[in-house]
PDB file of C-alpha atoms in Angstrom:
ATOM      1  CA  MET A   1      83.843 107.588  74.914  1.00 90.00           C
ATOM      2  CA  ARG A   2      85.150 104.855  77.199  1.00 95.00           C
ATOM      3  CA  ASP A   3      83.322 103.911  80.363  1.00 97.00           C
ATOM      4  CA  LEU A   4      84.401 102.044  83.476  1.00 98.00           C
ATOM      5  CA  TYR A   5      84.676  98.282  83.162  1.00 98.00           C
ATOM      6  CA  PRO A   6      81.806  96.224  84.670  1.00 98.00           C
ATOM      7  CA  GLU A   7      81.647  95.698  88.408  1.00 98.00           C
ATOM      8  CA  ILE A   8      83.811  92.885  89.753  1.00 98.00           C
ATOM      9  CA  GLU A   9      84.536  91.399  93.146  1.00 98.00           C
ATOM     10  CA  PRO A  10      87.975  90.693  94.607  1.00 98.00           C
ATOM     11  CA  TYR A  11      89.187  87.115  94.633  1.00 98.00           C
ATOM     12  CA  GLU A  12      91.588  87.738  97.514  1.00 98.00           C
ATOM     13  CA  THR A  13      91.573  90.033 100.533  1.00 98.00           C
ATOM     14  CA  GLY A  14      93.895  90.331 103.492  1.00 98.00           C
ATOM     15  CA  LEU A  15      95.364  92.422 106.273  1.00 98.00           C
ATOM     16  CA  LEU A  16      99.080  93.188 106.077  1.00 98.00           C
ATOM     17  CA  ASP A  17     100.923  94.014 109.287  1.00 98.00           C
ATOM     18  CA  VAL A  18     103.093  97.000 108.344  1.00 98.00           C
ATOM     19  CA  GLY A  19     104.352  97.724 111.857  1.00 97.00           C
ATOM     20  CA  ASP A  20     103.536 100.519 114.316  1.00 97.00           C
ATOM     21  CA  GLY A  21     100.437  98.543 115.317  1.00 97.00           C
ATOM     22  CA  GLN A  22      98.948  99.150 111.839  1.00 97.00           C
ATOM     23  CA  LEU A  23      97.116  96.552 109.761  1.00 98.00           C
ATOM     24  CA  VAL A  24      96.548  97.565 106.133  1.00 98.00           C
ATOM     25  CA  HIS A  25      93.598  96.033 104.311  1.00 98.00           C
ATOM     26  CA  TYR A  26      94.185  95.041 100.685  1.00 98.00           C
ATOM     27  CA  GLU A  27      92.272  93.296  97.932  1.00 98.00           C
ATOM     28  CA  ILE A  28      93.097  91.758  94.553  1.00 98.00           C
ATOM     29  CA  SER A  29      90.734  91.408  91.597  1.00 98.00           C
ATOM     30  CA  GLY A  30      90.898  90.796  87.866  1.00 98.00           C
ATOM     31  CA  ASN A  31      93.246  88.260  86.252  1.00 98.00           C
ATOM     32  CA  PRO A  32      95.652  86.521  88.680  1.00 98.00           C
ATOM     33  CA  ASP A  33      98.117  86.205  85.785  1.00 98.00           C
ATOM     34  CA  GLY A  34      97.556  89.708  84.443  1.00 98.00           C
ATOM     35  CA  LYS A  35      99.760  92.766  84.506  1.00 98.00           C
ATOM     36  CA  PRO A  36     100.023  94.056  88.094  1.00 98.00           C
ATOM     37  CA  ALA A  37      98.499  97.458  88.812  1.00 98.00           C
ATOM     38  CA  VAL A  38      97.835  99.289  92.057  1.00 98.00           C
ATOM     39  CA  TYR A  39      95.326 102.092  92.580  1.00 98.00           C
ATOM     40  CA  LEU A  40      96.146 104.667  95.264  1.00 98.00           C
ATOM     41  CA  HIS A  41      93.049 106.279  96.728  1.00 98.00           C
ATOM     42  CA  GLY A  42      92.580 109.914  97.601  1.00 97.00           C
ATOM     43  CA  GLY A  43      92.056 111.970 100.685  1.00 97.00           C
ATOM     44  CA  PRO A  44      94.351 111.111 102.370  1.00 97.00           C
ATOM     45  CA  GLY A  45      91.859 109.167 104.402  1.00 97.00           C
ATOM     46  CA  ALA A  46      89.123 108.467 101.844  1.00 97.00           C
ATOM     47  CA  GLY A  47      89.754 104.718 101.585  1.00 97.00           C
ATOM     48  CA  SER A  48      89.454 102.567  98.484  1.00 98.00           C
ATOM     49  CA  ASN A  49      86.154 101.903  96.733  1.00 96.00           C
ATOM     50  CA  PRO A  50      84.874  99.395  94.140  1.00 97.00           C
ATOM     51  CA  GLN A  51      84.800 102.020  91.368  1.00 97.00           C
ATOM     52  CA  GLN A  52      88.586 102.113  91.395  1.00 98.00           C
ATOM     53  CA  ARG A  53      88.854  98.479  90.284  1.00 98.00           C
ATOM     54  CA  ARG A  54      86.922  99.381  87.182  1.00 98.00           C
ATOM     55  CA  VAL A  55      89.496 101.656  85.532  1.00 98.00           C
ATOM     56  CA  PHE A  56      91.403  98.481  84.595  1.00 98.00           C
ATOM     57  CA  ASP A  57      90.488  95.731  82.125  1.00 98.00           C
ATOM     58  CA  PRO A  58      89.918  92.757  84.477  1.00 98.00           C
ATOM     59  CA  ALA A  59      90.938  90.312  81.765  1.00 98.00           C
ATOM     60  CA  ARG A  60      94.379  91.894  81.433  1.00 98.00           C
ATOM     61  CA  TYR A  61      95.225  93.283  84.872  1.00 98.00           C
ATOM     62  CA  ARG A  62      95.914  91.909  88.326  1.00 98.00           C
ATOM     63  CA  ILE A  63      94.284  94.788  90.207  1.00 98.00           C
ATOM     64  CA  VAL A  64      95.446  95.722  93.704  1.00 98.00           C
ATOM     65  CA  LEU A  65      93.611  98.172  95.952  1.00 98.00           C
ATOM     66  CA  PHE A  66      94.386  98.922  99.581  1.00 98.00           C
ATOM     67  CA  ASP A  67      93.156 101.178 102.361  1.00 98.00           C
ATOM     68  CA  GLN A  68      95.912 103.461 103.579  1.00 98.00           C
ATOM     69  CA  ARG A  69      96.658 103.636 107.295  1.00 98.00           C
ATOM     70  CA  GLY A  70      93.823 104.785 109.522  1.00 98.00           C
ATOM     71  CA  CYS A  71      90.949 104.564 107.042  1.00 97.00           C
ATOM     72  CA  GLY A  72      88.676 102.192 105.179  1.00 97.00           C
ATOM     73  CA  ARG A  73      89.033  98.663 106.546  1.00 98.00           C
ATOM     74  CA  SER A  74      92.551  99.202 107.851  1.00 98.00           C
ATOM     75  CA  THR A  75      93.047  99.306 111.608  1.00 97.00           C
ATOM     76  CA  PRO A  76      93.250 101.106 113.946  1.00 97.00           C
ATOM     77  CA  HIS A  77      90.739 103.541 112.462  1.00 97.00           C
ATOM     78  CA  ALA A  78      91.296 107.272 112.731  1.00 97.00           C
ATOM     79  CA  SER A  79      87.683 107.812 113.777  1.00 96.00           C
ATOM     80  CA  GLU A  80      88.353 106.170 117.139  1.00 93.00           C
ATOM     81  CA  PRO A  81      88.281 108.650 120.058  1.00 86.00           C
ATOM     82  CA  ASP A  82      91.870 107.922 121.070  1.00 87.00           C
ATOM     83  CA  ALA A  83      93.262 107.737 117.533  1.00 91.00           C
ATOM     84  CA  ASP A  84      97.013 108.367 117.327  1.00 94.00           C
ATOM     85  CA  LEU A  85      98.112 109.564 113.881  1.00 97.00           C
ATOM     86  CA  THR A  86     101.817 109.730 114.678  1.00 97.00           C
ATOM     87  CA  ALA A  87     102.639 106.725 112.480  1.00 97.00           C
ATOM     88  CA  ILE A  88     100.543 107.965 109.548  1.00 98.00           C
ATOM     89  CA  THR A  89     102.769 110.029 107.243  1.00 98.00           C
ATOM     90  CA  THR A  90     103.552 110.077 103.541  1.00 98.00           C
ATOM     91  CA  TRP A  91     106.734 108.125 104.060  1.00 98.00           C
ATOM     92  CA  HIS A  92     105.018 105.458 106.134  1.00 98.00           C
ATOM     93  CA  LEU A  93     102.572 105.031 103.251  1.00 98.00           C
ATOM     94  CA  VAL A  94     105.359 104.842 100.657  1.00 98.00           C
ATOM     95  CA  ALA A  95     106.954 102.084 102.749  1.00 98.00           C
ATOM     96  CA  ASP A  96     103.576 100.336 103.000  1.00 98.00           C
ATOM     97  CA  ILE A  97     103.238 100.251  99.206  1.00 98.00           C
ATOM     98  CA  GLU A  98     106.643  98.613  98.943  1.00 98.00           C
ATOM     99  CA  ALA A  99     105.783  96.151 101.712  1.00 98.00           C
ATOM    100  CA  LEU A 100     102.553  95.215  99.942  1.00 98.00           C
ATOM    101  CA  ARG A 101     104.327  94.801  96.605  1.00 98.00           C
ATOM    102  CA  ALA A 102     106.874  92.460  98.174  1.00 98.00           C
ATOM    103  CA  HIS A 103     104.176  90.577 100.103  1.00 98.00           C
ATOM    104  CA  LEU A 104     102.292  89.902  96.857  1.00 98.00           C
ATOM    105  CA  GLY A 105     105.431  88.811  95.004  1.00 98.00           C
ATOM    106  CA  ILE A 106     105.153  91.595  92.425  1.00 98.00           C
ATOM    107  CA  GLU A 107     108.351  92.830  90.779  1.00 98.00           C
ATOM    108  CA  THR A 108     106.963  95.929  89.059  1.00 98.00           C
ATOM    109  CA  TRP A 109     103.504  97.432  88.589  1.00 98.00           C
ATOM    110  CA  LEU A 110     101.530 100.196  86.978  1.00 98.00           C
ATOM    111  CA  VAL A 111     100.648 102.838  89.569  1.00 98.00           C
ATOM    112  CA  CYS A 112      97.419 104.803  89.233  1.00 98.00           C
ATOM    113  CA  GLY A 113      96.165 107.462  91.621  1.00 98.00           C
ATOM    114  CA  GLY A 114      93.940 110.494  91.854  1.00 97.00           C
ATOM    115  CA  SER A 115      94.008 113.641  93.998  1.00 98.00           C
ATOM    116  CA  TRP A 116      96.028 112.733  97.127  1.00 98.00           C
ATOM    117  CA  GLY A 117      96.609 109.406  95.356  1.00 98.00           C
ATOM    118  CA  SER A 118      98.499 111.315  92.658  1.00 98.00           C
ATOM    119  CA  ALA A 119     100.781 112.839  95.310  1.00 98.00           C
ATOM    120  CA  LEU A 120     101.391 109.456  96.889  1.00 98.00           C
ATOM    121  CA  ALA A 121     102.019 107.907  93.466  1.00 98.00           C
ATOM    122  CA  LEU A 122     104.586 110.610  92.680  1.00 98.00           C
ATOM    123  CA  ALA A 123     106.262 110.180  96.075  1.00 98.00           C
ATOM    124  CA  TYR A 124     106.425 106.409  95.578  1.00 98.00           C
ATOM    125  CA  ALA A 125     107.638 106.577  91.971  1.00 98.00           C
ATOM    126  CA  GLU A 126     110.281 109.200  92.757  1.00 98.00           C
ATOM    127  CA  THR A 127     111.529 106.974  95.600  1.00 98.00           C
ATOM    128  CA  HIS A 128     111.260 103.632  93.791  1.00 98.00           C
ATOM    129  CA  PRO A 129     111.325 104.391  90.030  1.00 98.00           C
ATOM    130  CA  ASP A 130     112.586 100.896  89.267  1.00 98.00           C
ATOM    131  CA  ARG A 131     109.338  99.399  90.601  1.00 98.00           C
ATOM    132  CA  VAL A 132     106.964 101.469  88.449  1.00 98.00           C
ATOM    133  CA  THR A 133     106.186 100.467  84.861  1.00 98.00           C
ATOM    134  CA  GLU A 134     103.792 103.380  84.160  1.00 98.00           C
ATOM    135  CA  LEU A 135     102.052 106.192  86.020  1.00 98.00           C
ATOM    136  CA  VAL A 136      98.435 107.210  85.387  1.00 98.00           C
ATOM    137  CA  LEU A 137      97.537 110.255  87.481  1.00 98.00           C
ATOM    138  CA  ARG A 138      94.368 112.326  87.915  1.00 98.00           C
ATOM    139  CA  GLY A 139      93.595 115.632  89.622  1.00 98.00           C
ATOM    140  CA  ILE A 140      97.202 116.460  90.460  1.00 98.00           C
ATOM    141  CA  PHE A 141      97.876 117.441  94.062  1.00 98.00           C
ATOM    142  CA  THR A 142     101.334 117.947  95.546  1.00 98.00           C
ATOM    143  CA  LEU A 143     100.476 119.555  98.934  1.00 98.00           C
ATOM    144  CA  ARG A 144     102.270 122.800  98.188  1.00 97.00           C
ATOM    145  CA  ARG A 145     101.180 125.486 100.611  1.00 97.00           C
ATOM    146  CA  SER A 146      99.568 127.444  97.757  1.00 97.00           C
ATOM    147  CA  GLU A 147      97.408 124.407  96.903  1.00 98.00           C
ATOM    148  CA  ILE A 148      96.268 123.902 100.492  1.00 97.00           C
ATOM    149  CA  ASP A 149      95.595 127.611 100.965  1.00 97.00           C
ATOM    150  CA  TRP A 150      93.498 127.735  97.786  1.00 98.00           C
ATOM    151  CA  PHE A 151      91.039 125.081  98.911  1.00 98.00           C
ATOM    152  CA  TYR A 152      91.098 125.346 102.705  1.00 98.00           C
ATOM    153  CA  GLU A 153      91.978 128.978 103.459  1.00 97.00           C
ATOM    154  CA  GLY A 154      89.595 130.864 101.213  1.00 96.00           C
ATOM    155  CA  GLY A 155      90.642 130.772  97.567  1.00 97.00           C
ATOM    156  CA  ALA A 156      87.876 128.450  96.416  1.00 97.00           C
ATOM    157  CA  ALA A 157      85.399 130.457  98.507  1.00 97.00           C
ATOM    158  CA  HIS A 158      85.318 132.936  95.625  1.00 97.00           C
ATOM    159  CA  VAL A 159      83.690 130.201  93.510  1.00 97.00           C
ATOM    160  CA  TYR A 160      81.572 128.587  96.246  1.00 98.00           C
ATOM    161  CA  PRO A 161      80.690 131.360  98.749  1.00 98.00           C
ATOM    162  CA  ASP A 162      77.477 129.609  99.780  1.00 97.00           C
ATOM    163  CA  LEU A 163      79.215 126.302 100.562  1.00 98.00           C
ATOM    164  CA  TRP A 164      82.133 128.102 102.226  1.00 98.00           C
ATOM    165  CA  GLU A 165      79.784 129.412 104.915  1.00 98.00           C
ATOM    166  CA  GLY A 166      79.155 125.843 105.996  1.00 97.00           C
ATOM    167  CA  PHE A 167      82.892 125.122 106.105  1.00 98.00           C
ATOM    168  CA  VAL A 168      83.769 128.021 108.373  1.00 98.00           C
ATOM    169  CA  GLU A 169      80.646 127.714 110.563  1.00 97.00           C
ATOM    170  CA  PRO A 170      82.219 125.402 113.237  1.00 97.00           C
ATOM    171  CA  VAL A 171      85.252 127.702 113.621  1.00 97.00           C
ATOM    172  CA  PRO A 172      85.084 130.663 116.024  1.00 96.00           C
ATOM    173  CA  GLU A 173      85.439 133.936 114.133  1.00 95.00           C
ATOM    174  CA  ALA A 174      88.679 134.775 115.933  1.00 96.00           C
ATOM    175  CA  GLU A 175      90.304 131.606 114.504  1.00 96.00           C
ATOM    176  CA  ARG A 176      89.197 131.962 110.884  1.00 96.00           C
ATOM    177  CA  GLY A 177      92.480 133.483 109.766  1.00 95.00           C
ATOM    178  CA  ARG A 178      94.161 130.041 109.925  1.00 97.00           C
ATOM    179  CA  LEU A 179      91.441 127.512 109.216  1.00 98.00           C
ATOM    180  CA  VAL A 180      93.597 124.396 108.861  1.00 98.00           C
ATOM    181  CA  GLN A 181      95.095 125.058 112.293  1.00 98.00           C
ATOM    182  CA  ALA A 182      91.688 125.857 113.789  1.00 98.00           C
ATOM    183  CA  TYR A 183      90.261 122.623 112.429  1.00 98.00           C
ATOM    184  CA  ARG A 184      93.186 120.718 113.879  1.00 98.00           C
ATOM    185  CA  ARG A 185      92.123 121.820 117.364  1.00 97.00           C
ATOM    186  CA  LEU A 186      88.491 120.889 116.707  1.00 97.00           C
ATOM    187  CA  LEU A 187      89.256 117.508 115.146  1.00 97.00           C
ATOM    188  CA  GLU A 188      91.676 116.521 117.909  1.00 95.00           C
ATOM    189  CA  ASP A 189      89.137 117.348 120.612  1.00 94.00           C
ATOM    190  CA  PRO A 190      88.130 114.037 122.254  1.00 93.00           C
ATOM    191  CA  ASP A 191      84.515 115.202 122.679  1.00 94.00           C
ATOM    192  CA  PRO A 192      82.329 113.870 119.813  1.00 95.00           C
ATOM    193  CA  ALA A 193      80.119 116.928 120.242  1.00 96.00           C
ATOM    194  CA  VAL A 194      83.109 118.945 119.013  1.00 96.00           C
ATOM    195  CA  HIS A 195      84.970 116.753 116.535  1.00 97.00           C
ATOM    196  CA  VAL A 196      82.011 115.122 114.756  1.00 97.00           C
ATOM    197  CA  PRO A 197      80.314 118.356 113.574  1.00 97.00           C
ATOM    198  CA  ALA A 198      83.697 119.737 112.552  1.00 98.00           C
ATOM    199  CA  ALA A 199      84.500 116.582 110.585  1.00 98.00           C
ATOM    200  CA  ARG A 200      81.130 116.625 108.860  1.00 98.00           C
ATOM    201  CA  ALA A 201      81.609 120.267 107.846  1.00 98.00           C
ATOM    202  CA  TRP A 202      85.095 119.504 106.486  1.00 98.00           C
ATOM    203  CA  ALA A 203      83.868 116.462 104.549  1.00 98.00           C
ATOM    204  CA  ARG A 204      80.772 118.268 103.253  1.00 98.00           C
ATOM    205  CA  TRP A 205      82.878 121.119 101.873  1.00 98.00           C
ATOM    206  CA  GLU A 206      85.138 118.760  99.961  1.00 97.00           C
ATOM    207  CA  SER A 207      82.453 116.399  98.658  1.00 97.00           C
ATOM    208  CA  SER A 208      80.260 119.315  97.545  1.00 97.00           C
ATOM    209  CA  THR A 209      82.968 120.919  95.432  1.00 97.00           C
ATOM    210  CA  ILE A 210      84.863 118.078  93.750  1.00 96.00           C
ATOM    211  CA  THR A 211      82.308 117.385  91.017  1.00 96.00           C
ATOM    212  CA  LEU A 212      81.448 119.714  88.163  1.00 94.00           C
ATOM    213  CA  LEU A 213      77.758 119.283  88.996  1.00 94.00           C
ATOM    214  CA  PRO A 214      76.372 118.559  92.492  1.00 92.00           C
ATOM    215  CA  ASP A 215      76.356 114.909  93.571  1.00 95.00           C
ATOM    216  CA  ALA A 216      74.080 114.472  96.593  1.00 96.00           C
ATOM    217  CA  HIS A 217      74.933 110.786  96.944  1.00 96.00           C
ATOM    218  CA  MET A 218      78.653 111.562  97.222  1.00 95.00           C
ATOM    219  CA  VAL A 219      77.981 114.204  99.881  1.00 97.00           C
ATOM    220  CA  GLU A 220      75.870 111.737 101.838  1.00 97.00           C
ATOM    221  CA  GLN A 221      78.640 109.132 101.766  1.00 95.00           C
ATOM    222  CA  PHE A 222      81.333 111.575 102.837  1.00 97.00           C
ATOM    223  CA  THR A 223      79.341 112.969 105.753  1.00 97.00           C
ATOM    224  CA  GLN A 224      78.656 109.671 107.514  1.00 97.00           C
ATOM    225  CA  ASP A 225      80.152 110.132 110.972  1.00 96.00           C
ATOM    226  CA  ALA A 226      82.912 107.477 111.037  1.00 96.00           C
ATOM    227  CA  PHE A 227      84.014 108.205 107.479  1.00 97.00           C
ATOM    228  CA  ALA A 228      83.953 111.973 107.991  1.00 97.00           C
ATOM    229  CA  VAL A 229      85.970 111.853 111.226  1.00 97.00           C
ATOM    230  CA  ALA A 230      88.717 109.624 109.816  1.00 97.00           C
ATOM    231  CA  PHE A 231      88.791 111.538 106.531  1.00 97.00           C
ATOM    232  CA  ALA A 232      88.951 114.991 108.106  1.00 98.00           C
ATOM    233  CA  ARG A 233      91.455 114.026 110.797  1.00 98.00           C
ATOM    234  CA  ILE A 234      93.875 112.370 108.378  1.00 98.00           C
ATOM    235  CA  GLU A 235      93.611 115.129 105.759  1.00 98.00           C
ATOM    236  CA  ASN A 236      94.119 117.841 108.350  1.00 98.00           C
ATOM    237  CA  HIS A 237      97.052 115.923 109.842  1.00 98.00           C
ATOM    238  CA  PHE A 238      98.760 115.770 106.447  1.00 98.00           C
ATOM    239  CA  PHE A 239      98.006 119.375 105.541  1.00 98.00           C
ATOM    240  CA  THR A 240      99.249 120.667 108.879  1.00 97.00           C
ATOM    241  CA  HIS A 241     102.597 119.019 108.103  1.00 97.00           C
ATOM    242  CA  ASP A 242     102.670 119.921 104.361  1.00 97.00           C
ATOM    243  CA  GLY A 243     102.669 116.214 103.599  1.00 98.00           C
ATOM    244  CA  TRP A 244     106.191 115.867 105.078  1.00 98.00           C
ATOM    245  CA  PHE A 245     107.495 117.172 101.763  1.00 98.00           C
ATOM    246  CA  GLY A 246     110.232 119.708 101.208  1.00 96.00           C
ATOM    247  CA  ASP A 247     109.450 122.864  99.263  1.00 93.00           C
ATOM    248  CA  GLU A 248     108.076 121.921  95.804  1.00 97.00           C
ATOM    249  CA  GLN A 249     109.514 118.422  96.354  1.00 98.00           C
ATOM    250  CA  LEU A 250     107.274 116.399  94.054  1.00 98.00           C
ATOM    251  CA  ILE A 251     107.623 118.890  91.191  1.00 98.00           C
ATOM    252  CA  ARG A 252     111.338 119.454  91.864  1.00 97.00           C
ATOM    253  CA  ASP A 253     112.122 115.722  91.749  1.00 98.00           C
ATOM    254  CA  ALA A 254     109.992 114.914  88.705  1.00 98.00           C
ATOM    255  CA  GLY A 255     113.190 114.344  86.715  1.00 97.00           C
ATOM    256  CA  ARG A 256     113.383 110.959  88.406  1.00 98.00           C
ATOM    257  CA  LEU A 257     110.310 109.942  86.376  1.00 98.00           C
ATOM    258  CA  ARG A 258     111.914 110.512  82.963  1.00 97.00           C
ATOM    259  CA  ASP A 259     112.062 106.811  82.084  1.00 97.00           C
ATOM    260  CA  ILE A 260     108.522 106.042  83.292  1.00 98.00           C
ATOM    261  CA  PRO A 261     105.723 106.405  80.719  1.00 98.00           C
ATOM    262  CA  GLY A 262     103.080 108.656  82.205  1.00 98.00           C
ATOM    263  CA  VAL A 263      99.629 110.102  81.624  1.00 98.00           C
ATOM    264  CA  ILE A 264      98.314 113.135  83.535  1.00 98.00           C
ATOM    265  CA  VAL A 265      94.536 113.629  83.461  1.00 98.00           C
ATOM    266  CA  GLN A 266      93.210 116.965  84.728  1.00 98.00           C
ATOM    267  CA  GLY A 267      89.741 118.492  84.810  1.00 98.00           C
ATOM    268  CA  ARG A 268      89.769 122.052  83.498  1.00 98.00           C
ATOM    269  CA  TYR A 269      87.252 123.109  86.167  1.00 97.00           C
ATOM    270  CA  ASP A 270      88.786 121.214  89.065  1.00 97.00           C
ATOM    271  CA  MET A 271      88.191 123.481  92.076  1.00 97.00           C
ATOM    272  CA  CYS A 272      89.868 121.138  94.565  1.00 97.00           C
ATOM    273  CA  THR A 273      93.210 120.730  92.810  1.00 98.00           C
ATOM    274  CA  PRO A 274      93.321 123.461  90.132  1.00 97.00           C
ATOM    275  CA  ALA A 275      94.983 122.817  86.800  1.00 98.00           C
ATOM    276  CA  THR A 276      98.068 124.899  87.563  1.00 98.00           C
ATOM    277  CA  THR A 277      99.603 121.995  89.494  1.00 98.00           C
ATOM    278  CA  ALA A 278      99.085 119.539  86.637  1.00 98.00           C
ATOM    279  CA  TRP A 279     100.648 122.111  84.312  1.00 98.00           C
ATOM    280  CA  ASP A 280     103.638 122.580  86.603  1.00 98.00           C
ATOM    281  CA  LEU A 281     104.130 118.817  86.800  1.00 98.00           C
ATOM    282  CA  HIS A 282     103.918 118.473  83.031  1.00 98.00           C
ATOM    283  CA  ARG A 283     106.538 121.198  82.550  1.00 98.00           C
ATOM    284  CA  ALA A 284     108.846 119.390  84.992  1.00 98.00           C
ATOM    285  CA  TRP A 285     108.051 116.004  83.399  1.00 98.00           C
ATOM    286  CA  PRO A 286     107.447 116.785  79.708  1.00 97.00           C
ATOM    287  CA  GLU A 287     107.731 113.135  78.715  1.00 97.00           C
ATOM    288  CA  ALA A 288     104.295 112.537  80.304  1.00 98.00           C
ATOM    289  CA  GLU A 289     101.123 113.127  78.289  1.00 98.00           C
ATOM    290  CA  LEU A 290      98.801 115.804  79.666  1.00 98.00           C
ATOM    291  CA  HIS A 291      95.075 115.478  78.980  1.00 98.00           C
ATOM    292  CA  MET A 292      93.141 118.586  80.029  1.00 98.00           C
ATOM    293  CA  ILE A 293      89.478 117.566  80.153  1.00 98.00           C
ATOM    294  CA  ALA A 294      87.405 120.523  79.021  1.00 97.00           C
ATOM    295  CA  ASP A 295      84.152 119.642  80.787  1.00 97.00           C
ATOM    296  CA  ALA A 296      85.287 118.069  84.068  1.00 97.00           C
ATOM    297  CA  GLY A 297      85.859 118.884  87.702  1.00 96.00           C
ATOM    298  CA  HIS A 298      87.953 116.825  90.098  1.00 97.00           C
ATOM    299  CA  ALA A 299      86.208 113.513  90.699  1.00 95.00           C
ATOM    300  CA  LEU A 300      86.855 110.145  89.089  1.00 95.00           C
ATOM    301  CA  SER A 301      83.131 110.028  88.279  1.00 94.00           C
ATOM    302  CA  GLU A 302      83.479 112.736  85.588  1.00 96.00           C
ATOM    303  CA  PRO A 303      82.875 111.049  82.177  1.00 97.00           C
ATOM    304  CA  GLY A 304      85.781 112.754  80.416  1.00 97.00           C
ATOM    305  CA  ILE A 305      88.180 111.782  83.167  1.00 98.00           C
ATOM    306  CA  VAL A 306      87.018 108.157  83.060  1.00 98.00           C
ATOM    307  CA  ASP A 307      87.505 108.110  79.291  1.00 98.00           C
ATOM    308  CA  ALA A 308      91.091 109.382  79.509  1.00 98.00           C
ATOM    309  CA  ILE A 309      92.126 107.099  82.373  1.00 98.00           C
ATOM    310  CA  VAL A 310      90.637 103.947  80.863  1.00 98.00           C
ATOM    311  CA  ALA A 311      92.238 104.789  77.505  1.00 98.00           C
ATOM    312  CA  ALA A 312      95.598 105.009  79.279  1.00 98.00           C
ATOM    313  CA  THR A 313      95.248 101.760  81.223  1.00 98.00           C
ATOM    314  CA  ASP A 314      94.031  99.982  78.066  1.00 98.00           C
ATOM    315  CA  ARG A 315      97.087 101.162  76.161  1.00 98.00           C
ATOM    316  CA  PHE A 316      99.504 100.248  78.927  1.00 98.00           C
ATOM    317  CA  ALA A 317      98.006  96.763  79.245  1.00 97.00           C
ATOM    318  CA  LEU A 318      99.581  95.782  75.939  1.00 79.00           C
TER     319      LEU A 318
END
């Protein structure tokens, strides 16, 4: 079974001015003359992390990571009390990917992404198919209302009733019929005594349920105040607006991917983005390989998911 490549450090970092007062932080690692690849992080709002560099062979890839608007080391940060998320939408992020590609002088690149990163990768590839050499996607998420309702309105509570109590605890009982909307009010409240506990509850719910087995370290990372506030605010902002997608848009437009080699990696026991979405994408894009990992949840840290993703990037490096 394949493992992640050894830890590496970037040889170049920078801040790209993408307009709207936004500076996007990016990094490059691996081989400067290697095949270009970009990893799109999840959330939205989770930021990039060093583990994501390691799904690529550093001897064969020029590896690009970046922090999407409002999170990670990009500025302004969505955890700031007066944060304005107006200029943070899917289509702003798609434009940012293109701006970064042009800034780095890259003609085409492999695009890899997990969870929200899979949605953003699909949106980018369906908009700019001529810029994508291959797609490697994990934990497929397309922001359909059924997907959001499953995880944030009570579906997954049938599997995690104990953890669900912590998620609904900040929300007054009268507002628990529409939790995403209720959280929007809490997260937009300028008072840290209101938005910080709400953000921590949101982030704890997600980080506690994305791995097949509990990962206390992941929960601790997600529930740090600044991370949790940016993460919860950006996710809620996107979910409130259905990702700025039309009905079934990413599945409906999958025909645009026909000429792009693709690999879909899905944990069988993914409670965050259940396998039905990966199946629907595969049916709409049958040219892509689907790898259903029998003993995995949602996270990149699952051994079977790592094995499948690294196998794909190794093959596409040739």
